[in-house]
């Protein structure tokens, strides 16, 4: 296989244009460089660290097809929907499709029309399918959830065994194994099975920097829970209970109290389970009250909290379950309600176990989580120690212990700030969320396929009003901006004008001025600031890497809000008078007739500035010359 030369600049440019992101997360770029240099990789990074991007982005920059092997059939559609929304040629082939559809997609593969193909491992045992892949150029095999190939792993899947043959069938393809959990022993095993002994190894930290851990005394737990849920209105979350009965009772109680909650456990019929899972992912149910049967293969990125109402059986299990929060990197909560009584209860179950060995293992695990819950040190540090890792830099979001001791000032206030920015325009965020749900339902895709929560939050604080502004938001790529941008911008503008109207009718002149300044989107404030410091429109455009027209629009907006009243540097006094006179005569609706009347020497920009000035919402009584 020929090594593809791709510069870091090209990687970064594609990251923004296709995926909308500005920077790489730790290890991503190093991993991509290896892949693009035809070097096999073995990657262990925690949930939410961004493993998918490591194979999705190189797939776009390489000739040939990238085949992604994943056992999670239920997730393939969402992942592919997400890629297609970004304008990426991707599809999946699995048993959920009928023969006709499979044939159609295989034909597209044969014609070389695709960059990414998602399949379940079973498919790679079919001779006809292997024949198809052999007839096209497979550049890269990405084996996701690679721990499934190992019997030592926690989720062994026999069908993964078949992947051993791939290396021999496709000797020139590059291979990558990706997993969130692999002990050294599992890693060795996976490498041996897949023929990846010489693959470059990458291990990310187990720390999840956006998760905040808390252990609360399980006393009046229901009351505490309800208070918490009221605070997190509209957010998605999971509440884990030990027993099926427990989930039913708690879900009922929460529903009676007005929350959108549903129970989920292995005792439900499989169709019912699927429906509830879908409802949760589609945000039709906000809180899933579940046993640990819920979670495997739930790839919802915006789960904002995971509450354990009962004590989990092991620290490792707790790490996995709580780790389902915040895959999208946004601040999220992990709460454990703890009482020693729960440990006693679990002990009784353990005593019923048959073999002495099982009993010992289970007791050992229980002891570790009890120690963790009762511990007085930093919870993240203790977590990482369990995985033989030291906590490097102290994260912004850590735990209740740090929160009440030394780190209180930093940890909890950063946390508030992060949310506090959302809080300012919470109403707008809610509207954007509703709009997103509407669009997603209409298109038959999951809400997060349209935009992630993190992006909506940025919209609600940055208040973009042009497509260009919108594209500055981390995660908003070219395609999505073009596709949905206007709907979201309309929603934002509508919100801004309503809020202004309210301010106008209800408050004094002084507070109106204040309100107006507050309502100026940050990006416009930045432009205005530079302008007031003497920079010209084109200088600002260059320094901010914006189009000149965008900067002009920012200034028009600022003038219209009464935040910029000095127009001399934009339009000369003489021209202002001439333009004003004609506008007074024929109105400000249309600019074409105005410019026609003025004759040569005038630009639409100048007309726009003057119009904004004449129709601005300036506080009454202000005088301007
Ligand atoms: P993993 O498979 O490691 O659990 P994913 O690949 O599902 O994680 O990524 C988790 C989330 O992080 C996704 O929403 C993804 O879009 C986002 N993400 C990945 N890389 C970046 C990045 N460089 N910047 C911002 N967000 C990213
Ligand atoms: Mg993944
Ligand atoms: Zn801590």
PDB file of N, CA and C and ligand atoms in Angstrom, residues 15 21 23-25 28 46-53 299 301 327-328 452 474, ligand 1:
ATOM      1  N   UNK A  15     -10.940  18.417   9.194  1.00  0.00           N
ATOM      2  CA  UNK A  15     -11.631  18.308  10.486  1.00  0.00           C
ATOM      3  C   UNK A  15     -12.717  19.369  10.575  1.00  0.00           C
ATOM      4  N   UNK A  21     -15.205  20.530  13.551  1.00  0.00           N
ATOM      5  CA  UNK A  21     -14.418  20.773  14.759  1.00  0.00           C
ATOM      6  C   UNK A  21     -13.133  21.541  14.463  1.00  0.00           C
ATOM      7  N   UNK A  23     -10.282  21.536  16.688  1.00  0.00           N
ATOM      8  CA  UNK A  23      -9.012  20.974  17.153  1.00  0.00           C
ATOM      9  C   UNK A  23      -9.195  19.496  17.452  1.00  0.00           C
ATOM     10  N   UNK A  24      -8.073  18.802  17.497  1.00  0.00           N
ATOM     11  CA  UNK A  24      -8.136  17.381  17.782  1.00  0.00           C
ATOM     12  C   UNK A  24      -8.163  17.135  19.278  1.00  0.00           C
ATOM     13  N   UNK A  25      -8.763  16.050  19.646  1.00  0.00           N
ATOM     14  CA  UNK A  25      -8.697  15.631  21.045  1.00  0.00           C
ATOM     15  C   UNK A  25      -7.382  14.871  21.212  1.00  0.00           C
ATOM     16  N   UNK A  28      -5.766  11.807  18.882  1.00  0.00           N
ATOM     17  CA  UNK A  28      -6.438  11.616  17.592  1.00  0.00           C
ATOM     18  C   UNK A  28      -5.502  11.847  16.404  1.00  0.00           C
ATOM     19  N   UNK A  46     -11.046   5.884  26.431  1.00  0.00           N
ATOM     20  CA  UNK A  46     -12.335   5.717  27.102  1.00  0.00           C
ATOM     21  C   UNK A  46     -13.510   6.178  26.236  1.00  0.00           C
ATOM     22  N   UNK A  47     -14.670   5.757  26.627  1.00  0.00           N
ATOM     23  CA  UNK A  47     -15.912   6.186  26.004  1.00  0.00           C
ATOM     24  C   UNK A  47     -15.930   7.696  25.847  1.00  0.00           C
ATOM     25  N   UNK A  48     -16.331   8.127  24.674  1.00  0.00           N
ATOM     26  CA  UNK A  48     -16.476   9.556  24.462  1.00  0.00           C
ATOM     27  C   UNK A  48     -15.186  10.266  24.097  1.00  0.00           C
ATOM     28  N   UNK A  49     -14.086   9.523  24.032  1.00  0.00           N
ATOM     29  CA  UNK A  49     -12.800  10.161  23.744  1.00  0.00           C
ATOM     30  C   UNK A  49     -12.678  10.532  22.272  1.00  0.00           C
ATOM     31  N   UNK A  50     -13.534   9.924  21.428  1.00  0.00           N
ATOM     32  CA  UNK A  50     -13.500  10.269  20.009  1.00  0.00           C
ATOM     33  C   UNK A  50     -12.733   9.272  19.160  1.00  0.00           C
ATOM     34  N   UNK A  51     -12.977   8.008  19.380  1.00  0.00           N
ATOM     35  CA  UNK A  51     -12.280   6.992  18.588  1.00  0.00           C
ATOM     36  C   UNK A  51     -12.765   6.970  17.135  1.00  0.00           C
ATOM     37  N   UNK A  52     -14.066   7.173  16.936  1.00  0.00           N
ATOM     38  CA  UNK A  52     -14.608   7.076  15.574  1.00  0.00           C
ATOM     39  C   UNK A  52     -13.895   7.998  14.603  1.00  0.00           C
ATOM     40  N   UNK A  53     -13.659   9.230  15.063  1.00  0.00           N
ATOM     41  CA  UNK A  53     -13.018  10.202  14.179  1.00  0.00           C
ATOM     42  C   UNK A  53     -11.664   9.698  13.676  1.00  0.00           C
ATOM     43  N   UNK A 299     -25.647   4.594  22.475  1.00  0.00           N
ATOM     44  CA  UNK A 299     -24.621   5.531  22.068  1.00  0.00           C
ATOM     45  C   UNK A 299     -25.146   6.951  22.065  1.00  0.00           C
ATOM     46  N   UNK A 301     -25.206  10.549  22.795  1.00  0.00           N
ATOM     47  CA  UNK A 301     -24.078  11.383  23.226  1.00  0.00           C
ATOM     48  C   UNK A 301     -24.431  12.375  24.326  1.00  0.00           C
ATOM     49  N   UNK A 327     -20.962  11.577  26.704  1.00  0.00           N
ATOM     50  CA  UNK A 327     -20.095  11.146  25.589  1.00  0.00           C
ATOM     51  C   UNK A 327     -19.706  12.317  24.704  1.00  0.00           C
ATOM     52  N   UNK A 328     -20.560  13.341  24.677  1.00  0.00           N
ATOM     53  CA  UNK A 328     -20.286  14.480  23.799  1.00  0.00           C
ATOM     54  C   UNK A 328     -19.307  15.476  24.414  1.00  0.00           C
ATOM     55  N   UNK A 452     -25.374  18.448  18.054  1.00  0.00           N
ATOM     56  CA  UNK A 452     -25.233  18.001  19.437  1.00  0.00           C
ATOM     57  C   UNK A 452     -25.671  19.103  20.394  1.00  0.00           C
ATOM     58  N   UNK A 474     -18.050  25.332  17.177  1.00  0.00           N
ATOM     59  CA  UNK A 474     -17.349  24.056  17.151  1.00  0.00           C
ATOM     60  C   UNK A 474     -18.339  22.918  16.899  1.00  0.00           C
TER      61      UNK A 474
HETATM   62  P1  LIG B   1     -15.840   6.851  21.430  1.00  0.00           P
HETATM   63  O1  LIG B   1     -16.139   5.949  20.269  1.00  0.00           O
HETATM   64  O2  LIG B   1     -14.394   6.957  21.730  1.00  0.00           O
HETATM   65  O3  LIG B   1     -16.649   6.523  22.649  1.00  0.00           O
HETATM   66  P2  LIG B   1     -16.992   8.854  19.755  1.00  0.00           P
HETATM   67  O4  LIG B   1     -16.160   8.574  18.588  1.00  0.00           O
HETATM   68  O5  LIG B   1     -18.398   8.355  19.733  1.00  0.00           O
HETATM   69  O6  LIG B   1     -16.278   8.325  21.084  1.00  0.00           O
HETATM   70  O7  LIG B   1     -16.956  10.420  20.026  1.00  0.00           O
HETATM   71  C1  LIG B   1     -17.608  10.991  21.134  1.00  0.00           C
HETATM   72  C2  LIG B   1     -18.059  12.398  20.792  1.00  0.00           C
HETATM   73  O8  LIG B   1     -16.953  13.261  20.664  1.00  0.00           O
HETATM   74  C3  LIG B   1     -18.810  12.484  19.494  1.00  0.00           C
HETATM   75  O9  LIG B   1     -19.949  13.257  19.715  1.00  0.00           O
HETATM   76  C4  LIG B   1     -17.848  13.162  18.547  1.00  0.00           C
HETATM   77  O10 LIG B   1     -18.509  13.895  17.565  1.00  0.00           O
HETATM   78  C5  LIG B   1     -17.071  14.050  19.498  1.00  0.00           C
HETATM   79  N1  LIG B   1     -15.727  14.372  19.010  1.00  0.00           N
HETATM   80  C6  LIG B   1     -14.826  13.523  18.502  1.00  0.00           C
HETATM   81  N2  LIG B   1     -13.697  14.176  18.168  1.00  0.00           N
HETATM   82  C7  LIG B   1     -13.878  15.471  18.484  1.00  0.00           C
HETATM   83  C8  LIG B   1     -13.062  16.655  18.384  1.00  0.00           C
HETATM   84  N3  LIG B   1     -11.835  16.622  17.896  1.00  0.00           N
HETATM   85  N4  LIG B   1     -13.590  17.821  18.822  1.00  0.00           N
HETATM   86  C9  LIG B   1     -14.832  17.856  19.335  1.00  0.00           C
HETATM   87  N5  LIG B   1     -15.647  16.791  19.449  1.00  0.00           N
HETATM   88  C10 LIG B   1     -15.179  15.599  19.035  1.00  0.00           C
END
